[in-house]
PDB file of C-alpha atoms in Angstrom:
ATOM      1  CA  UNK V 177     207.708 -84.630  17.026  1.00  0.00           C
ATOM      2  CA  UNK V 178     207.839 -85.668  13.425  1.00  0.00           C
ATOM      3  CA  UNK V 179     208.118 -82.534  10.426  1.00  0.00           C
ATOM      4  CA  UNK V 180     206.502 -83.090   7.112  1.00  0.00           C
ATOM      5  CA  UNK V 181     207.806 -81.115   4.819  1.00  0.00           C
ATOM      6  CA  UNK V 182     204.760 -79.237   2.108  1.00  0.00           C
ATOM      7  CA  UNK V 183     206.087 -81.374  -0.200  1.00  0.00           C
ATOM      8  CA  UNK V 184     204.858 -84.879   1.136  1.00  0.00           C
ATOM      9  CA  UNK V 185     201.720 -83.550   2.562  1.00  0.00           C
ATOM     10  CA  UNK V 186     200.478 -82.899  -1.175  1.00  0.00           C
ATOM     11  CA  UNK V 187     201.958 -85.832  -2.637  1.00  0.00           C
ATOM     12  CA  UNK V 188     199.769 -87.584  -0.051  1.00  0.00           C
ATOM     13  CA  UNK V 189     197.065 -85.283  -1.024  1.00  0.00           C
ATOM     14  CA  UNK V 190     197.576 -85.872  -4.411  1.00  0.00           C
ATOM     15  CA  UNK V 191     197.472 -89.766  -3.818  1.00  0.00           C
ATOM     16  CA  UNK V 192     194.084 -89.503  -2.202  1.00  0.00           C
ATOM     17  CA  UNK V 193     192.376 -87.047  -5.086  1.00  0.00           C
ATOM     18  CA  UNK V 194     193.780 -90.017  -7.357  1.00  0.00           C
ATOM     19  CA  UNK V 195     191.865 -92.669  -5.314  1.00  0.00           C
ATOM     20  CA  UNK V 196     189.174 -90.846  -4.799  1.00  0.00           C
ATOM     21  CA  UNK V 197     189.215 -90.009  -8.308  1.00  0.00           C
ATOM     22  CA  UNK V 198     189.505 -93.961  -9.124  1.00  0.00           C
ATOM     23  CA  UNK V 199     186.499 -95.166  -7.134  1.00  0.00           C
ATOM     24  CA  UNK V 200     184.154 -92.452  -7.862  1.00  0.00           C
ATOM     25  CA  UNK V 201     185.206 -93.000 -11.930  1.00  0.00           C
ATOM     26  CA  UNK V 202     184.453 -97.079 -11.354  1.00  0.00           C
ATOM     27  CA  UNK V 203     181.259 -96.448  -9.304  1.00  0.00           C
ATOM     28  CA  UNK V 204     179.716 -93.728 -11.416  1.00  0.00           C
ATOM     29  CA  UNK V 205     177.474 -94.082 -14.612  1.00  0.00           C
ATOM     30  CA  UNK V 206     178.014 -92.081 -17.627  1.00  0.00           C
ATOM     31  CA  UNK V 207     175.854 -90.165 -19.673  1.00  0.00           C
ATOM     32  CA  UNK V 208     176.722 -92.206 -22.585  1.00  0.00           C
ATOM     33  CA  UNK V 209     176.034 -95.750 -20.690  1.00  0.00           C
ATOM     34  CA  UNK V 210     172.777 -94.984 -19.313  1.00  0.00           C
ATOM     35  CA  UNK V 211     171.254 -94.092 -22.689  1.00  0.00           C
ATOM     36  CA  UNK V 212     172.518 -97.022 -24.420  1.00  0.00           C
ATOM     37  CA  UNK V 213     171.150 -98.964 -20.986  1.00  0.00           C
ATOM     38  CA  UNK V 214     167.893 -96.602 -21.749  1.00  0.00           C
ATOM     39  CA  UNK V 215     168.037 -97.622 -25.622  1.00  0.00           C
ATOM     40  CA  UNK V 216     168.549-101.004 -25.182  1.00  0.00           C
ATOM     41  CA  UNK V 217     165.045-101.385 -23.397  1.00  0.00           C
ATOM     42  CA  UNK V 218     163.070 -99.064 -25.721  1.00  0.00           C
ATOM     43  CA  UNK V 219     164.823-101.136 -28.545  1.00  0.00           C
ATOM     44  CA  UNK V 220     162.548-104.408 -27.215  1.00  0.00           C
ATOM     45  CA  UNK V 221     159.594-102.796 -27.426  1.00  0.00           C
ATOM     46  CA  UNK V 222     159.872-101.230 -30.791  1.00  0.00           C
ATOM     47  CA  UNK V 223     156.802-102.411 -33.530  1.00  0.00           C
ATOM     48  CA  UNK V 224     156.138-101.502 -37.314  1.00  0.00           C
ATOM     49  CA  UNK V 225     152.991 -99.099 -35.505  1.00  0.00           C
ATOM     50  CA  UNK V 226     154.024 -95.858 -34.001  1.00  0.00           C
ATOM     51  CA  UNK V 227     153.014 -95.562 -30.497  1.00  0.00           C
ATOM     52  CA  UNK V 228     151.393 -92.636 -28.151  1.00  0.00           C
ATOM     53  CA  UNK V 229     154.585 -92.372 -26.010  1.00  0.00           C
ATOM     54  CA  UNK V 230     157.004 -92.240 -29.295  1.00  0.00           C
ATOM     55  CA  UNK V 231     154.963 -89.532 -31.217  1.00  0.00           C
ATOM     56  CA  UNK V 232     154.199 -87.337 -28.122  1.00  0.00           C
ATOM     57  CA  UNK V 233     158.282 -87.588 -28.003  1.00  0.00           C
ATOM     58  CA  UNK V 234     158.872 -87.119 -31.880  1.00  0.00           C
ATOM     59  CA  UNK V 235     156.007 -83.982 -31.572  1.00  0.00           C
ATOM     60  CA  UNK V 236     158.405 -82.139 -28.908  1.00  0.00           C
ATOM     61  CA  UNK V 237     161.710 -82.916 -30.249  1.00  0.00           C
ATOM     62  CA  UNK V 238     161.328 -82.415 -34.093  1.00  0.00           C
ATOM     63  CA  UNK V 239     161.376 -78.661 -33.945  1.00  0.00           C
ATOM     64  CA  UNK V 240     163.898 -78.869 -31.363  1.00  0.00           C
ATOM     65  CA  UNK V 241     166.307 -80.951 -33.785  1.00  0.00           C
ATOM     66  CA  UNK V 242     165.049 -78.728 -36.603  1.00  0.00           C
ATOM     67  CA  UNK V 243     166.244 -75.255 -34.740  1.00  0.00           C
ATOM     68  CA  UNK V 244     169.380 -76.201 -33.720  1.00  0.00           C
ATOM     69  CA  UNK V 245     169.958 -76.847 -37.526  1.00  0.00           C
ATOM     70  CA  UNK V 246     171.280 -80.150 -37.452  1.00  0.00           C
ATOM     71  CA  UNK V 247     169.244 -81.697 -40.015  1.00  0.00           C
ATOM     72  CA  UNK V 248     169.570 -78.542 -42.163  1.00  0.00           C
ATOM     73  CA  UNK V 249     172.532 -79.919 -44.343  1.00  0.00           C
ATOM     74  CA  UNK V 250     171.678 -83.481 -45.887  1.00  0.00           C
ATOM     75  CA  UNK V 251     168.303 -84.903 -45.654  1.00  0.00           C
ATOM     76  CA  UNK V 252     168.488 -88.541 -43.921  1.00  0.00           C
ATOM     77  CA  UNK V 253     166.591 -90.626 -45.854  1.00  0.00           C
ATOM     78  CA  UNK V 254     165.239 -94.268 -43.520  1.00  0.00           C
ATOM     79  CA  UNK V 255     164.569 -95.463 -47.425  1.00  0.00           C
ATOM     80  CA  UNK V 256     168.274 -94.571 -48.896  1.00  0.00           C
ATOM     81  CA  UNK V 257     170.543 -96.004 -46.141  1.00  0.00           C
ATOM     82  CA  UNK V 258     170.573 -96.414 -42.043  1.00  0.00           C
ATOM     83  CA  UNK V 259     170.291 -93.150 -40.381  1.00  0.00           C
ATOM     84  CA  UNK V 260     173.057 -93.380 -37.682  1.00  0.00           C
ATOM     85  CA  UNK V 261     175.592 -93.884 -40.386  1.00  0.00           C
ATOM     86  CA  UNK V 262     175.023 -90.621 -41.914  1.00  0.00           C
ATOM     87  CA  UNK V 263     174.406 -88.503 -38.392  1.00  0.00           C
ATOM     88  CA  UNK V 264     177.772 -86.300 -37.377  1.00  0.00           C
ATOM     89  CA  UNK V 265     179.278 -86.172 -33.668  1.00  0.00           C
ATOM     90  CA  UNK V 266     176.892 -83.641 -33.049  1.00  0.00           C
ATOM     91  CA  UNK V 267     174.023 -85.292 -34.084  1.00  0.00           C
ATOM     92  CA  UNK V 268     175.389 -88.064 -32.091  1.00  0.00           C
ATOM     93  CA  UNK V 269     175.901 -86.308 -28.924  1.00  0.00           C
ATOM     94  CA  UNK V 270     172.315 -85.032 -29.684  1.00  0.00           C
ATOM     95  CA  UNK V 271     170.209 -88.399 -29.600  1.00  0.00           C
ATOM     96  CA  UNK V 272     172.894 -89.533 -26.603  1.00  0.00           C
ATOM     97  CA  UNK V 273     171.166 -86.386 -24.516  1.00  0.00           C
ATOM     98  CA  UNK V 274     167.599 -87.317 -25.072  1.00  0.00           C
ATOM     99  CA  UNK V 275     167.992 -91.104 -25.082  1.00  0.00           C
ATOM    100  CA  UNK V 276     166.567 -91.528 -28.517  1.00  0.00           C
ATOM    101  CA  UNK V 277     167.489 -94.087 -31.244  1.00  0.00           C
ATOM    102  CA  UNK V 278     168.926 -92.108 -34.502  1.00  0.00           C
ATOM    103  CA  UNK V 279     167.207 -95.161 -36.457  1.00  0.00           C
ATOM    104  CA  UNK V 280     163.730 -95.377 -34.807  1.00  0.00           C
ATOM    105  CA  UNK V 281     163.845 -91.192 -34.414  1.00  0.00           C
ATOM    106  CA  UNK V 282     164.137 -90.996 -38.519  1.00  0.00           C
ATOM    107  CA  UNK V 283     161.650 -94.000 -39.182  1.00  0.00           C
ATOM    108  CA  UNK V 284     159.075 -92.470 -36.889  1.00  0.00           C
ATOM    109  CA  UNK V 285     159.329 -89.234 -39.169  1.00  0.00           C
ATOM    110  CA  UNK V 286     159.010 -91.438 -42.376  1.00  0.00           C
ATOM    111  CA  UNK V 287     156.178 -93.361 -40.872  1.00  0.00           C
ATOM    112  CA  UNK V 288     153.901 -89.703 -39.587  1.00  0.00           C
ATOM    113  CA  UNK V 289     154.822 -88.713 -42.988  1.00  0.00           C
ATOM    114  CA  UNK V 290     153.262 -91.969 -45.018  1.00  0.00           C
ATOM    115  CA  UNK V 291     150.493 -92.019 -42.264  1.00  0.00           C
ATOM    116  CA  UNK V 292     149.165 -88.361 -43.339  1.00  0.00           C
ATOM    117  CA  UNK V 293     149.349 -89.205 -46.520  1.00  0.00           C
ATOM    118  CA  UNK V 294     147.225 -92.489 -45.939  1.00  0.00           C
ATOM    119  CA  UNK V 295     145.001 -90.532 -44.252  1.00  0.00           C
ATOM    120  CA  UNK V 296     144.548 -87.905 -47.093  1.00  0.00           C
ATOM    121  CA  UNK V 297     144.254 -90.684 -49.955  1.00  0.00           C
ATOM    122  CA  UNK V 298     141.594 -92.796 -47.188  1.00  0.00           C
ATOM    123  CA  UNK V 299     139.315 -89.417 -47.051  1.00  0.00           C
ATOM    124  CA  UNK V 300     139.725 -88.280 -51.173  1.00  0.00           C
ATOM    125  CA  UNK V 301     138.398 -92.483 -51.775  1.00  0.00           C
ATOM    126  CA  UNK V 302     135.539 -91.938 -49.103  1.00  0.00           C
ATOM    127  CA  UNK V 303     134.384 -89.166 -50.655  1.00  0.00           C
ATOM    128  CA  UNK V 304     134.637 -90.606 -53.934  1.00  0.00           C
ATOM    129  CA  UNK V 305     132.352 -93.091 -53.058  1.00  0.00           C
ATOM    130  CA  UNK V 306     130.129 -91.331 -51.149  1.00  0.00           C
ATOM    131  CA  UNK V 307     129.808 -89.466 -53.752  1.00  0.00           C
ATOM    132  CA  UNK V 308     128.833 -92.679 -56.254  1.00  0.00           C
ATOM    133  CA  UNK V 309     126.983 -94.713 -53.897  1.00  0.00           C
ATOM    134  CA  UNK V 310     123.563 -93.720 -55.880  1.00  0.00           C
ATOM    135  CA  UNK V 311     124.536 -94.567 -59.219  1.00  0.00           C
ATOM    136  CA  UNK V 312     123.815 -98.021 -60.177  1.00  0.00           C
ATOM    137  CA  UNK V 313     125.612 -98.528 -63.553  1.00  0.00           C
ATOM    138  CA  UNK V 314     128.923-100.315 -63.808  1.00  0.00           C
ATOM    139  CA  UNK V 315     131.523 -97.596 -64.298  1.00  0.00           C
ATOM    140  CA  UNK V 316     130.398 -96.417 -61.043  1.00  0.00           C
ATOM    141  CA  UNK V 317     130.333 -99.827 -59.344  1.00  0.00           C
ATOM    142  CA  UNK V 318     133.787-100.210 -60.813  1.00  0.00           C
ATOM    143  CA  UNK V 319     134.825 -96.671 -59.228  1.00  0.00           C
ATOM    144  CA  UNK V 320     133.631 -97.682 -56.121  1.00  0.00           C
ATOM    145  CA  UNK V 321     135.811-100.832 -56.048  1.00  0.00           C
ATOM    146  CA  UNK V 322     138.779 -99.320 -56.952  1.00  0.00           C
ATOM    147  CA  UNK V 323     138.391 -96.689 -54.202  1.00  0.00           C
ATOM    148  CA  UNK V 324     137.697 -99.678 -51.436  1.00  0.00           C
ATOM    149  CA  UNK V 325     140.896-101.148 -52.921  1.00  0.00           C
ATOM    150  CA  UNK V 326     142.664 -97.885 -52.510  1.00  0.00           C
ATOM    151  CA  UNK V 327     141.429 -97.673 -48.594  1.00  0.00           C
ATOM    152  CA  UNK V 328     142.414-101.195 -47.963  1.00  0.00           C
ATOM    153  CA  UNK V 329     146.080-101.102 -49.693  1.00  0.00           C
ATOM    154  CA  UNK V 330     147.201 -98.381 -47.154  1.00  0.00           C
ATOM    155  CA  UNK V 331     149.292-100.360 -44.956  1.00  0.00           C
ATOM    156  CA  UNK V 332     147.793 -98.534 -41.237  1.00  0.00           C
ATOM    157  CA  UNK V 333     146.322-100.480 -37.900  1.00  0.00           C
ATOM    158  CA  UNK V 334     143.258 -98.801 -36.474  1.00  0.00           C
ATOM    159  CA  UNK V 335     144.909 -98.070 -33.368  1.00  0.00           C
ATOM    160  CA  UNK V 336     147.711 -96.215 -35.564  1.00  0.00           C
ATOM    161  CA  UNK V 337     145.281 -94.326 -37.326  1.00  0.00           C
ATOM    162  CA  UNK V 338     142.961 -93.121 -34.784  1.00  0.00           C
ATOM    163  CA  UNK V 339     146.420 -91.592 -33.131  1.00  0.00           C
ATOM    164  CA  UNK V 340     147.538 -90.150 -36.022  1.00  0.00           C
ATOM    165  CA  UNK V 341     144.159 -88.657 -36.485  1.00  0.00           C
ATOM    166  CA  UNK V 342     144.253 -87.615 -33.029  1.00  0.00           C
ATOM    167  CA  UNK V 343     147.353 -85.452 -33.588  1.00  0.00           C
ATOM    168  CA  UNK V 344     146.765 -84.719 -37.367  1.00  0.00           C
ATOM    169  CA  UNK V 345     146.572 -81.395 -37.273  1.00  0.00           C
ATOM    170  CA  UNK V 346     149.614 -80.444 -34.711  1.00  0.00           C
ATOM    171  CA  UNK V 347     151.892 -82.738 -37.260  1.00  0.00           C
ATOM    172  CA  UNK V 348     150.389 -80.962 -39.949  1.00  0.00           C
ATOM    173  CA  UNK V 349     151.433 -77.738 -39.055  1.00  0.00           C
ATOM    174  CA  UNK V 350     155.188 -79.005 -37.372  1.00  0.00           C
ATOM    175  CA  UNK V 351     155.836 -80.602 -40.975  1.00  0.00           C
ATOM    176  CA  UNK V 352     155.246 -77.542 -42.611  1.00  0.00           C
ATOM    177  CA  UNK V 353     157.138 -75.188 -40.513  1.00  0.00           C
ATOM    178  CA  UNK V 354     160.149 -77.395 -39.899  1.00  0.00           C
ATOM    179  CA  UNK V 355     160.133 -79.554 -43.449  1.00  0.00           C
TER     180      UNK V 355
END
C-alpha cells in the first residue's frame, strides 16, 4: 500500500482548484463583456428620435443616477464634449451595471430637455394664433406667420412628440426634482 504524505494530496488539490479555476475563467462571461455585447446591439438601433423603450429606461434610471450623487459634481454637457470622457470609474462601473451607453444616456437627457421645450414654444405659438385668427389686417396675418414658422422650425417627428406628450408631465416633475 502506497502513503501520500498531506503534503502531495493538496498540491494535487491545489492543481485541480487551478484547472478548475482555468476552465470555468475561459468558459464564463463577464459582467463587463456582456454589456458591451448588450451595447453593441442597442448601438445599431440608435436614431436622432427618442424611442418608447429608451425613455421608459431614462424615466427609471435618472433619479436613480441622480441619488446616488454621481452627477452631483460637474454637469456633462452632450453639447460641450463626449460624455464618457468626462464620467469617473464610478460612473463607469455604473452604466456597465445597467447596460446603458454613457453617450446615448446623456443625449437622451438633452433631447427630453429640448423636446419640452418644443413643446412649450409649439403651445405659446398655437395660442397665439388662435388667438389672431379673427383679425384680418396685416400685422396680424404677419403674427400668424411667424408663429407657423416658429411651430415648424422645432426640429420633432410626430411620433416623438406624441411620446413626449405622453410622458410630459412625469418628466416634468423628474426634471425638477432631480435638475
Amino acid at each position: 500500500m502506497v502513503k501520500y504524505d498531506l503534503r502531495q494530496i493538496i498540491l494535487c488539490g491545489l492543481g485541480v482548484l487551478a484547472i478548475l479555476f482555468v476552465v470555468l475563467s475561459k468558459t464564463s462571461e463577464t459582467s463587463w463583456e456582456r454589456s458591451k455585447a448588450v451595447l453593441a446591439e442597442k448601438r445599431n438601433h440608435y436614431t436622432v428620435e427618442v424611442t418608447e423603450k429608451e425613455l421608459q429606461e431614462f424615466i427609471k434610471f435618472w433619479p436613480e443616477f441622480k441619488q446616488i450623487g454621481l452627477f452631483s459634481k460637474k454637469d456633462v454637457s452632450y453639447s460641450a464634449l463626449r460624455p464618457s470622457e468626462n464620467v469617473n470609474w464610478i460612473m463607469r462601473f455604473w452604466f456597465v451595471y445597467h447596460q446603458m451607453d454613457a453617450e446615448r444616456f446623456f443625449y437622451v437627457r438633452q433631447r427630453l430637455i429640448y423636446l419640452l421645450q418644443a413643446l412649450d414654444i409649439k403651445r405659446n405659438a398655437e395660442e397665439i394664433i388662435e388667438q389672431m385668427e379673427d383679425r384680418n389686417d396685416a400685422l396680424s396675418q404677419q403674427m400668424i406667420e411667424l408663429q407657423k414658422s416658429r411651430i415648424n422650425a422645432q426640429k420633432m417627428a410626430f411620433e416623438e412628440l406624441l411620446l413626449v406628450s405622453a410622458y410630459e408631465d412625469k418628466l416634468r416633475e423628474i426634471f425638477k426634482k432631480y435638475p
